[in-house]
Coordinates of N, CA, C and O in Angstrom, one line a residue:
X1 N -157.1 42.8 52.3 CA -158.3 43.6 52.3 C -158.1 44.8 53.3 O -157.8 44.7 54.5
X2 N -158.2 45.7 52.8 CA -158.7 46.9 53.7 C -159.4 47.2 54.3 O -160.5 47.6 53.8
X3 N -159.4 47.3 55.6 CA -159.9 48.2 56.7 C -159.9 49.5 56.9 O -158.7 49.9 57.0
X4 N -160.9 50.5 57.0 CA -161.0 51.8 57.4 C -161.6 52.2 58.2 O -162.8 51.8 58.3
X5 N -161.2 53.4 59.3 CA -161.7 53.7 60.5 C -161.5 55.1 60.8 O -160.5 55.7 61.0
X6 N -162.8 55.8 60.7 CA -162.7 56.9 61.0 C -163.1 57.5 62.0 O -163.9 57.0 62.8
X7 N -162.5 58.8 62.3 CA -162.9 59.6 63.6 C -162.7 61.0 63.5 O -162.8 61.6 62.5
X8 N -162.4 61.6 64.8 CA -162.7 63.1 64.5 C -163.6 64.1 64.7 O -163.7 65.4 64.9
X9 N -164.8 62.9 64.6 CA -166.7 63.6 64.7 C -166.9 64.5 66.0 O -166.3 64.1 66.9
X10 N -167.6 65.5 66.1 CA -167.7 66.4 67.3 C -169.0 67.0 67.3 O -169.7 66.9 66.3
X11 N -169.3 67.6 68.3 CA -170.6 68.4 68.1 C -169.6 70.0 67.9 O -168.9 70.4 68.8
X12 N -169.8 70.4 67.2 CA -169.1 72.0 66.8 C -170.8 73.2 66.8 O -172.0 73.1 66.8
X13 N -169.5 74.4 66.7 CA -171.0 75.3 66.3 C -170.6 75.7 65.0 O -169.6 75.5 64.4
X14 N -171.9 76.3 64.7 CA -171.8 77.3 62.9 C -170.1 78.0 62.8 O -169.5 78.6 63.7
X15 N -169.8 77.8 61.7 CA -168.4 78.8 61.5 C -167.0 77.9 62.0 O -166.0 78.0 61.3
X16 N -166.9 77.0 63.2 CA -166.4 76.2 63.4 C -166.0 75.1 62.5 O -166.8 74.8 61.6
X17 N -164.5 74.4 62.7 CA -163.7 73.6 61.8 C -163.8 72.4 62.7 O -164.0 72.2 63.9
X18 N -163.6 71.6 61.7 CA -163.1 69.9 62.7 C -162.3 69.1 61.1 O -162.4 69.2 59.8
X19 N -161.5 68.5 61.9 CA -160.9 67.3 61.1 C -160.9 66.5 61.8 O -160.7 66.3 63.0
X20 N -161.6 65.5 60.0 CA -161.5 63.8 60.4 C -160.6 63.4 59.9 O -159.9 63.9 59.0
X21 N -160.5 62.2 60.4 CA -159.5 60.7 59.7 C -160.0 60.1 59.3 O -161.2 60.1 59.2
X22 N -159.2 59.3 58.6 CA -159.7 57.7 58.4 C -157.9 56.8 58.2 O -156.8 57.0 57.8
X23 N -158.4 56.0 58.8 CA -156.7 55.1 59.2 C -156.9 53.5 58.5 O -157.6 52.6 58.8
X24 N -156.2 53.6 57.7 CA -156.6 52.3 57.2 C -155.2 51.3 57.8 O -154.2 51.6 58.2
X25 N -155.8 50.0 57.5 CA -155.0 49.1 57.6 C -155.4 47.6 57.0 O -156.6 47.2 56.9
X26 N -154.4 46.8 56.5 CA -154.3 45.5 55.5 C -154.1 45.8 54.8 O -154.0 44.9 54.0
X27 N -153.8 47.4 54.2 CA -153.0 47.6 52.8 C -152.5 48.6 52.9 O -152.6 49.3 54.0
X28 N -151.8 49.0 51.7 CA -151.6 50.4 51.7 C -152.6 51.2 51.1 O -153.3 50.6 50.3
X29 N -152.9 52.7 51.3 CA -154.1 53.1 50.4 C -153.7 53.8 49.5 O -154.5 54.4 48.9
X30 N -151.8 54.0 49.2 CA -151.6 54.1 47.4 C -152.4 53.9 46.6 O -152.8 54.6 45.7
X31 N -152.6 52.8 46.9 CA -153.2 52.2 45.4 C -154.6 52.0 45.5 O -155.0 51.0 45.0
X32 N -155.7 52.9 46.2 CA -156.9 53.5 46.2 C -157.4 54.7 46.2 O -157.2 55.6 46.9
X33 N -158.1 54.4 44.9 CA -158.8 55.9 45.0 C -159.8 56.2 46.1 O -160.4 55.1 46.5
X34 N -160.2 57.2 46.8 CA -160.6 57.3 48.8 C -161.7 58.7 48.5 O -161.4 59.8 48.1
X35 N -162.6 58.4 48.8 CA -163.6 59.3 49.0 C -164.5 59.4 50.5 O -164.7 58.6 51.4
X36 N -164.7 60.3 50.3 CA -165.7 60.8 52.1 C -166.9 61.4 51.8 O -167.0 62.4 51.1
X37 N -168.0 60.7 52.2 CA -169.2 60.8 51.9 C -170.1 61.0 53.2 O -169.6 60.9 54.3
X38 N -171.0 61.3 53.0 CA -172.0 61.4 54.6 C -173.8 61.4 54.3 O -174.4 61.5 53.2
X39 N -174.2 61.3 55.3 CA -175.3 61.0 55.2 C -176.2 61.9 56.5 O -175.8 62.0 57.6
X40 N -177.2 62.4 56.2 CA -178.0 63.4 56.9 C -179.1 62.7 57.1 O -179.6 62.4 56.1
X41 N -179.6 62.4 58.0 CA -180.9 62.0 58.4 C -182.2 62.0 57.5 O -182.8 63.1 57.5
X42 N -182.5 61.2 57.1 CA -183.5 61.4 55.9 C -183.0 61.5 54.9 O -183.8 61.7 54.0
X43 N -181.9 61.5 54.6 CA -181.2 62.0 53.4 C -180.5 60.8 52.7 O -180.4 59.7 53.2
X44 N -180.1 61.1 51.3 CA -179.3 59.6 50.7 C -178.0 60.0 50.7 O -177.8 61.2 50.5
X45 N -177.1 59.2 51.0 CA -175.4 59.4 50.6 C -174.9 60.6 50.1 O -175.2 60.6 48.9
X46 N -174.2 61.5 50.5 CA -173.5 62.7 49.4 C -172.6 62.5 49.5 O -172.0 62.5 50.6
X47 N -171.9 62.3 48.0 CA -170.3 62.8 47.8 C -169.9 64.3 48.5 O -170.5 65.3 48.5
X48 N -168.9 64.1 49.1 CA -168.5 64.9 49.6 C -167.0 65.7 48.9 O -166.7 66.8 48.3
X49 N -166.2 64.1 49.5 CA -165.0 64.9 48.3 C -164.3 63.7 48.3 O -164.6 62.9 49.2
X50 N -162.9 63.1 46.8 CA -162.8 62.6 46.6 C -160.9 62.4 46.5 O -160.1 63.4 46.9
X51 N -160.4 61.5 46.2 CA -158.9 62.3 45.5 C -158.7 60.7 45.3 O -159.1 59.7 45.9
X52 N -157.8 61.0 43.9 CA -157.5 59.8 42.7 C -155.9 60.4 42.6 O -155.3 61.1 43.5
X53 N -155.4 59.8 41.4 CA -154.1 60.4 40.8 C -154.3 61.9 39.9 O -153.4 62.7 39.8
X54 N -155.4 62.0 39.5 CA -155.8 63.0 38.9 C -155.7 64.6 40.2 O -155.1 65.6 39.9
X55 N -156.2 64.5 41.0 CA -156.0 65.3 41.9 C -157.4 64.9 43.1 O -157.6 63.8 43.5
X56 N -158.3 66.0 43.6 CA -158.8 66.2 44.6 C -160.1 66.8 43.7 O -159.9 67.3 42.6
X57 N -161.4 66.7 44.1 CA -162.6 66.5 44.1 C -163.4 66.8 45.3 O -163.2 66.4 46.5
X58 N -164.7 67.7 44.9 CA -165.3 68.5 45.9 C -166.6 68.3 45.6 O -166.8 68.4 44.4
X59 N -167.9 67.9 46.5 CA -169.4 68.1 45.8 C -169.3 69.8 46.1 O -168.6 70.4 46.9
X60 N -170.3 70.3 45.2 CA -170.5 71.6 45.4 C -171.3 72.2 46.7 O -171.6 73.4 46.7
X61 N -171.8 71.5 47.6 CA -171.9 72.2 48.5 C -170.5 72.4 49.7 O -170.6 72.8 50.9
X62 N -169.6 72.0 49.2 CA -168.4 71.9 50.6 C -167.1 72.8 49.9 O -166.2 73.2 50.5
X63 N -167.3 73.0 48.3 CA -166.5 73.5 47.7 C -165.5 75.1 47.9 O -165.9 76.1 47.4
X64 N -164.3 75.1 48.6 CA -164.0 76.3 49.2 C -164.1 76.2 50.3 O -163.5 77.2 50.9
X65 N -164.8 75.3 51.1 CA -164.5 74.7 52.8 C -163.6 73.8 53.1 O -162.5 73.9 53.8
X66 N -164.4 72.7 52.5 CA -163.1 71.3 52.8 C -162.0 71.2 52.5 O -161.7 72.1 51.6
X67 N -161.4 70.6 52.7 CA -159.9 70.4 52.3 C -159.8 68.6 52.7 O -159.9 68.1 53.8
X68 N -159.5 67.9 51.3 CA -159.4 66.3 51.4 C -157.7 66.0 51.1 O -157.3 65.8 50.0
X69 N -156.9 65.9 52.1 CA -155.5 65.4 51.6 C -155.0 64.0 52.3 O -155.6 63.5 53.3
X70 N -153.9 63.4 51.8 CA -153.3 61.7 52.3 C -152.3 62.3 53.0 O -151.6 63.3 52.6
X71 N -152.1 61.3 54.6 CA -151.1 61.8 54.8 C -150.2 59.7 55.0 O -150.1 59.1 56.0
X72 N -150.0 59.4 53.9 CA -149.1 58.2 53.2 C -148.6 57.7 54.4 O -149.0 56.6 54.7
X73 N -147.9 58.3 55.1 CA -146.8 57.7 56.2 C -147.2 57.3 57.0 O -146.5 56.6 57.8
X74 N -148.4 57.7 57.3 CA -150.1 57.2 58.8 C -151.0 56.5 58.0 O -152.0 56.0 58.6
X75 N -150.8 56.2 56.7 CA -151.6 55.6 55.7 C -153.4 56.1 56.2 O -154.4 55.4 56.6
X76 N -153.1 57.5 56.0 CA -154.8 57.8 56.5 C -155.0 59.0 55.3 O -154.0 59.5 54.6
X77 N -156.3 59.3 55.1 CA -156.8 60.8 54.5 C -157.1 61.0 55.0 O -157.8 60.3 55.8
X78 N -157.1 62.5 55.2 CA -157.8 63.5 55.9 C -159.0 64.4 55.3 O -159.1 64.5 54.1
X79 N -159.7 64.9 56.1 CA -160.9 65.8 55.5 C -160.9 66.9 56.7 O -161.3 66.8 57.9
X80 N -160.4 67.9 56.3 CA -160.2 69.6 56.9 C -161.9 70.1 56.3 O -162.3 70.2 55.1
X81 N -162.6 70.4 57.8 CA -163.3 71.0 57.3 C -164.0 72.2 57.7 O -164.9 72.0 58.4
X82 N -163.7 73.6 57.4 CA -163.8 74.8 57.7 C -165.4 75.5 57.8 O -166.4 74.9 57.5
X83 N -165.4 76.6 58.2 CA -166.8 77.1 57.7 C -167.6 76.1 58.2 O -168.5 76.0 57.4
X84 N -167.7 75.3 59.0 CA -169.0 74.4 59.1 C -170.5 75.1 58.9 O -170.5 76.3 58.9
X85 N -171.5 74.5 58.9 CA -172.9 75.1 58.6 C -173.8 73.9 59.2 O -173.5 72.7 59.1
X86 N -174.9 74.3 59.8 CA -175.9 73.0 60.0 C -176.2 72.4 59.3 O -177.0 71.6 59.6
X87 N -176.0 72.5 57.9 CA -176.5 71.4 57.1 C -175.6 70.5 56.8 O -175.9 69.5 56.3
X88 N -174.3 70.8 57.1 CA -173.2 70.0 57.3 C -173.6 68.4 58.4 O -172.9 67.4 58.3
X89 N -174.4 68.5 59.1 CA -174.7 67.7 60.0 C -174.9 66.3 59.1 O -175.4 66.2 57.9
X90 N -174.4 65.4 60.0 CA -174.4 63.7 59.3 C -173.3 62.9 59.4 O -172.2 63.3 59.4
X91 N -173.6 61.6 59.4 CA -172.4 60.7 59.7 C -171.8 60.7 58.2 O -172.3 60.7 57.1
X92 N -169.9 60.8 58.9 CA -169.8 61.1 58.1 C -168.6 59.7 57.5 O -167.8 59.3 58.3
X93 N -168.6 59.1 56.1 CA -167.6 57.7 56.0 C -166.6 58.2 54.8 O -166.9 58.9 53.8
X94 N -165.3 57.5 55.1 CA -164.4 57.2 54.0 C -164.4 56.0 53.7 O -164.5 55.1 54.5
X95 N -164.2 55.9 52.3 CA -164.3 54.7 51.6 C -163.4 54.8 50.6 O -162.8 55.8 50.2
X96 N -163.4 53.4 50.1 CA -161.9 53.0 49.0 C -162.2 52.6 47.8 O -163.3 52.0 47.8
X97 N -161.7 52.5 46.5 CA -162.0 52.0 45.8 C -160.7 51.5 44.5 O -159.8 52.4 44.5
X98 N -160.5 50.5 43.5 CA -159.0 50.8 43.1 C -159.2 51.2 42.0 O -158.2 51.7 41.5
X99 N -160.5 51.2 41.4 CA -160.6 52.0 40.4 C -161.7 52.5 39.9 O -162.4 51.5 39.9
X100 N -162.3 53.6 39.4 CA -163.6 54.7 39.2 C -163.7 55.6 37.9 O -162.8 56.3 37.5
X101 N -164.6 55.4 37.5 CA -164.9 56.7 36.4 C -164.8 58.0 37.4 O -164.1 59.0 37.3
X102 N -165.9 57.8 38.4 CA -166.4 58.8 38.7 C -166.4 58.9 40.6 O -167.2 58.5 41.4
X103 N -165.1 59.7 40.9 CA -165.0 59.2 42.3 C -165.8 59.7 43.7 O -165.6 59.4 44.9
X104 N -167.2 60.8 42.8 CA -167.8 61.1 44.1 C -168.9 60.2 43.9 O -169.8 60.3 44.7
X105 N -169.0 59.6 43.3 CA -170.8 58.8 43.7 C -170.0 57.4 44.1 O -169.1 56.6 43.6
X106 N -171.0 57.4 45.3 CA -171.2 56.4 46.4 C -170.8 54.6 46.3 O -170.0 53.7 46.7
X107 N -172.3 54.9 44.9 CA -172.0 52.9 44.8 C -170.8 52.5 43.8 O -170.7 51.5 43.2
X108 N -170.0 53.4 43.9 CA -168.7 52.7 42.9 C -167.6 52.3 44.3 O -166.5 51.8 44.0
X109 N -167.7 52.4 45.1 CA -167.4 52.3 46.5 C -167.3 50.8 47.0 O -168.3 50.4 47.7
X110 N -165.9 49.7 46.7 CA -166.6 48.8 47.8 C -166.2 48.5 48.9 O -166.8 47.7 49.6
X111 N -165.0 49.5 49.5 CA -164.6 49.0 51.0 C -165.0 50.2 51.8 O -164.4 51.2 51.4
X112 N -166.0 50.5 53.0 CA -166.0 51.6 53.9 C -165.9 51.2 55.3 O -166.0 50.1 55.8
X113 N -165.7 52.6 55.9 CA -165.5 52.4 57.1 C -167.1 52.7 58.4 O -168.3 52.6 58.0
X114 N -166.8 52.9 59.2 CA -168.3 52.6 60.0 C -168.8 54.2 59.9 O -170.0 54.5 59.7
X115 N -167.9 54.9 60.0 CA -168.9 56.5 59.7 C -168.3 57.3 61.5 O -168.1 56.7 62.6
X116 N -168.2 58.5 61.0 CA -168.2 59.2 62.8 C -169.2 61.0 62.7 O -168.9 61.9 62.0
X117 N -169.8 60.9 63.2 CA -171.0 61.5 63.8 C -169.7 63.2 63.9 O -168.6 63.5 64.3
X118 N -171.0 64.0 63.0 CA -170.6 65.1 63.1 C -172.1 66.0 63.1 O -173.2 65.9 62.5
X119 N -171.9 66.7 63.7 CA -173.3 67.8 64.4 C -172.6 69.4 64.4 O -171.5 69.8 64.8
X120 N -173.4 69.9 63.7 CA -173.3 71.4 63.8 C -174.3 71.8 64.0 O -175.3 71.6 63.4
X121 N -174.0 72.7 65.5 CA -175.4 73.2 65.8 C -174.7 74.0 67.0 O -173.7 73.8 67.6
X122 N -175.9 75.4 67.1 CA -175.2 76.2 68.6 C -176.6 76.0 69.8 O -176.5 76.4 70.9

């Protein structure tokens, strides 16, 4: 079973970048499709971004900011994320799955990690 743990979260200002992690361990995450989702206060789960064998996947509000790539040999994904904005604000989780129609929505998701706290604000 897979374990995922992410980090990276910061308080940043507007325009400001941060990258997260997520580090897995009990498997390898080859063989998972891995999405990063977050959650805003009051708000429900958003796909964020996604990546399968097919390639990499973006919701449209982060589209041309984030950047979601694997780095295999740390057995982690990453999420580069540029341009930040305050609405960017929310915890934010990677999660696993081995197989999906559809890899930005949430409940096709069954292994995640605890989430790390990201704030944009000056």
């Amino acid at each position: 079973q897979v374990q995922l743990v992410e980090s990276g979260g910061s308080l940043v200002q507007p325009g400001g970048s941060l990258r997260l992690s997520c580090v897995a361990s009990g498997s390898t995450l080859d063989n998972y499709i891995l999405g990063w989702f977050r959650q805003a206060p009051g708000k429900d789960l958003e796909g964020v971004s996604c990546t399968n064998s097919h390639g990499e996947f973006y919701g449209n509000s982060v589209k041309g900011r984030f950047t979601v790539s694997r780095d295999t040999a740390r057995n982690t994904v990453l999420l580069q994320m540029n341009s930040l904005k305050p609405d960017d604000t929310g915890v934010y989780y990677c999660a696993a799955v081995e197989r999906t129609s559809f890899c930005l929505a949430a409940d096709e998701y069954s292994l995640w990690g605890r989430g790390t706290q990201v704030t944009v604000s000056s």
